[in-house]
Amino acid sequence: MTTPSGQDSLIARLAQARRLLALAQTGLHYATSPFDTERYAEIARIAHLQLAEMASMQACDVAALFASETGYANPKLDVRCAAFNEAGQILLVREAVDGLWSLPGGWADVGVSPAENAAKEAREESGYTVNIVRLLAVWDMLKHGHPPSVFHIWKLVFLGEIVQAGEICGAETDAVQFFDVDDLPALSQGRILPEQIRRLHALRNSGDVEFD
């Protein structure tokens, strides 16, 4: 079991390894000398080994995760939709991969805006058609209590107004339900935290936007 101090140490080491990998990725993008390319590739391999050790993975699996990450290194963007019913309960979906609950959403897709992405994910994962009303929050997951991740992730959460119900049409979720914000099911905390859901409920009522 990881102690609080051990958890802090792991988070710090993950941050260092992510930064090392980002520098290597950016260096590989701009390098013009074969010698520089070789050096940056070596730095990337070291970072892969560090991340693999901390995440209990094989280095080759970590390398595969980042294989499509080329060019200037940027955080990954996670887009979510927070929708509420008339009783103020929040719409959650159950993730098929772990049986835990989350807001509908996922990685930002190329070719659609963030708001369009949030509406699309809500429709596919919950079956509900929503109109996106406004932005509620922009969070840097490193500044919240999420479990450590090999990626640096920014989270955008939009308020969705329910238009109509439908059927789940994606394979990533297998159930949908409304919950009281003070009586939540077991959450997929790599995606959303209980205190964040309660904060979204407050932001919806106040009209404010929160950002890191």
CSV table of C-alpha atoms in Angstrom, one decimal:
chain,number,residue,atom,x,y,z
A,1,MET,CA,0.0,0.0,0.0
A,2,THR,CA,1.4,3.4,-1.0
A,3,THR,CA,1.8,5.8,1.9
A,4,PRO,CA,0.9,9.6,1.4
A,5,SER,CA,4.6,10.4,1.3
A,6,GLY,CA,5.3,7.6,-1.1
A,7,GLN,CA,2.4,8.8,-3.3
A,8,ASP,CA,3.9,12.3,-3.3
A,9,SER,CA,7.3,10.9,-4.3
A,10,LEU,CA,5.7,8.8,-7.1
A,11,ILE,CA,3.8,11.8,-8.4
A,12,ALA,CA,7.0,13.9,-8.4
A,13,ARG,CA,9.0,11.2,-10.2
A,14,LEU,CA,6.2,10.8,-12.8
A,15,ALA,CA,6.3,14.5,-13.4
A,16,GLN,CA,10.0,14.4,-14.0
A,17,ALA,CA,9.8,11.4,-16.3
A,18,ARG,CA,6.9,13.1,-18.3
A,19,ARG,CA,8.9,16.3,-18.6
A,20,LEU,CA,12.0,14.3,-19.7
A,21,LEU,CA,9.9,12.6,-22.4
A,22,ALA,CA,8.3,15.9,-23.5
A,23,LEU,CA,11.8,17.4,-24.0
A,24,ALA,CA,12.9,14.4,-26.0
A,25,GLN,CA,9.8,14.5,-28.2
A,26,THR,CA,10.2,18.2,-28.9
A,27,GLY,CA,13.9,17.7,-29.5
A,28,LEU,CA,13.3,14.9,-32.0
A,29,HIS,CA,10.8,17.2,-33.8
A,30,TYR,CA,13.3,20.0,-34.2
A,31,ALA,CA,16.6,18.1,-34.4
A,32,THR,CA,18.5,18.5,-37.7
A,33,SER,CA,21.7,16.7,-36.8
A,34,PRO,CA,21.7,12.8,-36.7
A,35,PHE,CA,23.8,13.1,-33.6
A,36,ASP,CA,21.1,15.2,-31.8
A,37,THR,CA,18.4,12.8,-33.1
A,38,GLU,CA,20.4,9.9,-31.5
A,39,ARG,CA,20.7,11.7,-28.2
A,40,TYR,CA,17.1,12.7,-28.0
A,41,ALA,CA,16.0,9.1,-28.9
A,42,GLU,CA,18.2,7.9,-26.0
A,43,ILE,CA,16.6,10.4,-23.6
A,44,ALA,CA,13.1,9.1,-24.8
A,45,ARG,CA,14.2,5.5,-24.1
A,46,ILE,CA,15.3,6.5,-20.6
A,47,ALA,CA,12.0,8.2,-19.9
A,48,HIS,CA,10.1,5.2,-21.2
A,49,LEU,CA,12.0,3.0,-18.7
A,50,GLN,CA,11.3,5.3,-15.9
A,51,LEU,CA,7.6,5.5,-16.7
A,52,ALA,CA,7.4,1.8,-17.1
A,53,GLU,CA,8.9,1.2,-13.7
A,54,MET,CA,6.5,3.5,-12.0
A,55,ALA,CA,3.5,2.3,-13.8
A,56,SER,CA,4.4,-1.5,-13.6
A,57,MET,CA,4.5,-1.8,-17.4
A,58,GLN,CA,6.9,-3.0,-20.0
A,59,ALA,CA,9.1,-0.2,-21.5
A,60,CYS,CA,7.9,-1.3,-25.0
A,61,ASP,CA,4.3,-0.9,-23.9
A,62,VAL,CA,5.0,2.7,-22.7
A,63,ALA,CA,6.8,3.4,-26.0
A,64,ALA,CA,3.7,2.1,-27.9
A,65,LEU,CA,1.5,4.5,-25.8
A,66,PHE,CA,3.6,7.4,-26.9
A,67,ALA,CA,4.3,6.2,-30.5
A,68,SER,CA,1.7,8.6,-32.0
A,69,GLU,CA,2.9,11.5,-29.9
A,70,THR,CA,5.1,13.5,-32.3
A,71,GLY,CA,5.9,17.1,-32.9
A,72,TYR,CA,6.0,19.7,-30.1
A,73,ALA,CA,4.9,18.0,-26.9
A,74,ASN,CA,1.6,19.1,-25.4
A,75,PRO,CA,-0.8,18.0,-22.7
A,76,LYS,CA,-3.6,15.6,-23.8
A,77,LEU,CA,-7.1,17.1,-23.7
A,78,ASP,CA,-10.0,15.3,-22.0
A,79,VAL,CA,-13.5,16.7,-22.8
A,80,ARG,CA,-16.5,15.8,-20.6
A,81,CYS,CA,-20.2,16.7,-20.4
A,82,ALA,CA,-22.0,17.4,-17.1
A,83,ALA,CA,-25.7,17.1,-17.6
A,84,PHE,CA,-28.4,17.3,-14.9
A,85,ASN,CA,-32.1,16.4,-14.7
A,86,GLU,CA,-34.8,18.5,-13.2
A,87,ALA,CA,-34.1,17.2,-9.7
A,88,GLY,CA,-30.5,18.4,-10.0
A,89,GLN,CA,-29.1,14.8,-10.3
A,90,ILE,CA,-26.1,14.4,-12.5
A,91,LEU,CA,-25.9,12.0,-15.5
A,92,LEU,CA,-23.2,9.4,-15.2
A,93,VAL,CA,-22.2,6.5,-17.4
A,94,ARG,CA,-20.6,3.2,-16.3
A,95,GLU,CA,-17.2,2.5,-17.9
A,96,ALA,CA,-17.2,-1.0,-19.5
A,97,VAL,CA,-13.5,-1.4,-18.9
A,98,ASP,CA,-13.6,-1.2,-15.1
A,99,GLY,CA,-17.3,-1.1,-14.0
A,100,LEU,CA,-16.8,2.3,-12.5
A,101,TRP,CA,-18.8,5.5,-13.2
A,102,SER,CA,-17.8,8.8,-14.8
A,103,LEU,CA,-19.1,11.8,-16.8
A,104,PRO,CA,-19.6,11.0,-20.4
A,105,GLY,CA,-16.5,12.1,-22.4
A,106,GLY,CA,-13.0,11.2,-23.5
A,107,TRP,CA,-10.1,12.4,-25.6
A,108,ALA,CA,-10.7,15.4,-27.8
A,109,ASP,CA,-11.2,14.4,-31.4
A,110,VAL,CA,-9.7,16.0,-34.5
A,111,GLY,CA,-12.3,17.8,-36.7
A,112,VAL,CA,-14.8,18.9,-34.0
A,113,SER,CA,-14.8,21.7,-31.5
A,114,PRO,CA,-14.5,21.0,-27.8
A,115,ALA,CA,-18.2,21.7,-27.3
A,116,GLU,CA,-19.2,19.5,-30.2
A,117,ASN,CA,-16.9,16.8,-28.8
A,118,ALA,CA,-18.7,17.0,-25.4
A,119,ALA,CA,-22.1,16.7,-27.0
A,120,LYS,CA,-21.0,13.8,-29.3
A,121,GLU,CA,-19.5,11.9,-26.3
A,122,ALA,CA,-22.7,12.4,-24.3
A,123,ARG,CA,-24.8,11.0,-27.1
A,124,GLU,CA,-22.6,8.0,-27.8
A,125,GLU,CA,-21.9,7.0,-24.2
A,126,SER,CA,-25.3,7.8,-22.5
A,127,GLY,CA,-27.8,7.9,-25.4
A,128,TYR,CA,-28.9,11.4,-24.3
A,129,THR,CA,-28.9,14.2,-26.8
A,130,VAL,CA,-27.7,17.5,-25.2
A,131,ASN,CA,-27.3,21.1,-26.1
A,132,ILE,CA,-24.0,22.5,-24.8
A,133,VAL,CA,-24.8,25.6,-22.7
A,134,ARG,CA,-21.4,26.8,-21.5
A,135,LEU,CA,-18.0,25.8,-20.1
A,136,LEU,CA,-18.0,24.9,-16.4
A,137,ALA,CA,-14.3,24.1,-15.7
A,138,VAL,CA,-10.8,23.7,-17.1
A,139,TRP,CA,-8.7,21.6,-14.8
A,140,ASP,CA,-5.1,20.4,-14.9
A,141,MET,CA,-5.3,16.9,-13.5
A,142,LEU,CA,-1.9,17.3,-11.9
A,143,LYS,CA,-3.4,19.9,-9.6
A,144,HIS,CA,-6.2,17.5,-8.4
A,145,GLY,CA,-6.2,14.2,-6.5
A,146,HIS,CA,-6.4,11.9,-9.5
A,147,PRO,CA,-4.4,8.7,-9.5
A,148,PRO,CA,-0.9,9.2,-11.2
A,149,SER,CA,-1.0,9.0,-15.0
A,150,VAL,CA,1.8,8.6,-17.5
A,151,PHE,CA,0.2,11.5,-19.5
A,152,HIS,CA,-0.2,15.1,-18.5
A,153,ILE,CA,-3.9,15.8,-19.0
A,154,TRP,CA,-6.1,18.9,-19.1
A,155,LYS,CA,-9.8,18.4,-18.5
A,156,LEU,CA,-12.6,20.6,-20.0
A,157,VAL,CA,-16.1,20.1,-18.6
A,158,PHE,CA,-19.1,21.6,-20.4
A,159,LEU,CA,-22.6,22.0,-19.1
A,160,GLY,CA,-25.1,20.0,-21.2
A,161,GLU,CA,-28.8,20.7,-21.4
A,162,ILE,CA,-30.8,17.5,-22.0
A,163,VAL,CA,-32.9,17.4,-25.1
A,164,GLN,CA,-34.0,13.8,-25.4
A,165,ALA,CA,-33.1,10.3,-24.3
A,166,GLY,CA,-31.9,7.5,-26.6
A,167,GLU,CA,-29.8,4.4,-26.6
A,168,ILE,CA,-26.1,4.0,-25.8
A,169,CYS,CA,-24.4,3.5,-29.2
A,170,GLY,CA,-20.7,3.2,-28.1
A,171,ALA,CA,-18.8,0.2,-26.8
A,172,GLU,CA,-17.0,2.1,-24.0
A,173,THR,CA,-20.0,2.3,-21.6
A,174,ASP,CA,-22.6,-0.3,-20.5
A,175,ALA,CA,-25.0,1.6,-18.2
A,176,VAL,CA,-26.4,5.1,-17.6
A,177,GLN,CA,-28.1,6.6,-14.6
A,178,PHE,CA,-28.8,9.9,-12.7
A,179,PHE,CA,-27.3,10.3,-9.2
A,180,ASP,CA,-27.6,12.8,-6.4
A,181,VAL,CA,-24.3,14.6,-6.1
A,182,ASP,CA,-24.0,13.7,-2.4
A,183,ASP,CA,-24.8,10.0,-3.0
A,184,LEU,CA,-22.5,9.0,-5.9
A,185,PRO,CA,-21.5,5.5,-7.0
A,186,ALA,CA,-17.9,4.2,-7.1
A,187,LEU,CA,-16.2,6.6,-9.6
A,188,SER,CA,-13.5,6.0,-12.1
A,189,GLN,CA,-11.2,8.5,-10.4
A,190,GLY,CA,-8.7,8.6,-13.2
A,191,ARG,CA,-11.6,10.4,-15.1
A,192,ILE,CA,-13.5,12.3,-12.4
A,193,LEU,CA,-13.4,12.8,-8.6
A,194,PRO,CA,-16.4,13.1,-6.2
A,195,GLU,CA,-15.4,16.6,-5.1
A,196,GLN,CA,-15.2,17.6,-8.8
A,197,ILE,CA,-18.8,16.5,-9.4
A,198,ARG,CA,-20.0,18.4,-6.4
A,199,ARG,CA,-18.0,21.5,-7.6
A,200,LEU,CA,-19.6,21.2,-11.1
A,201,HIS,CA,-23.0,21.2,-9.5
A,202,ALA,CA,-22.1,24.4,-7.6
A,203,LEU,CA,-20.7,26.0,-10.8
A,204,ARG,CA,-23.9,25.1,-12.7
A,205,ASN,CA,-26.0,26.9,-10.0
A,206,SER,CA,-23.7,29.9,-9.6
A,207,GLY,CA,-23.0,30.6,-13.3
A,208,ASP,CA,-19.2,30.7,-12.6
A,209,VAL,CA,-16.4,29.1,-14.6
A,210,GLU,CA,-13.4,27.5,-12.7
A,211,PHE,CA,-10.0,27.1,-14.2
A,212,ASP,CA,-6.5,26.1,-13.1
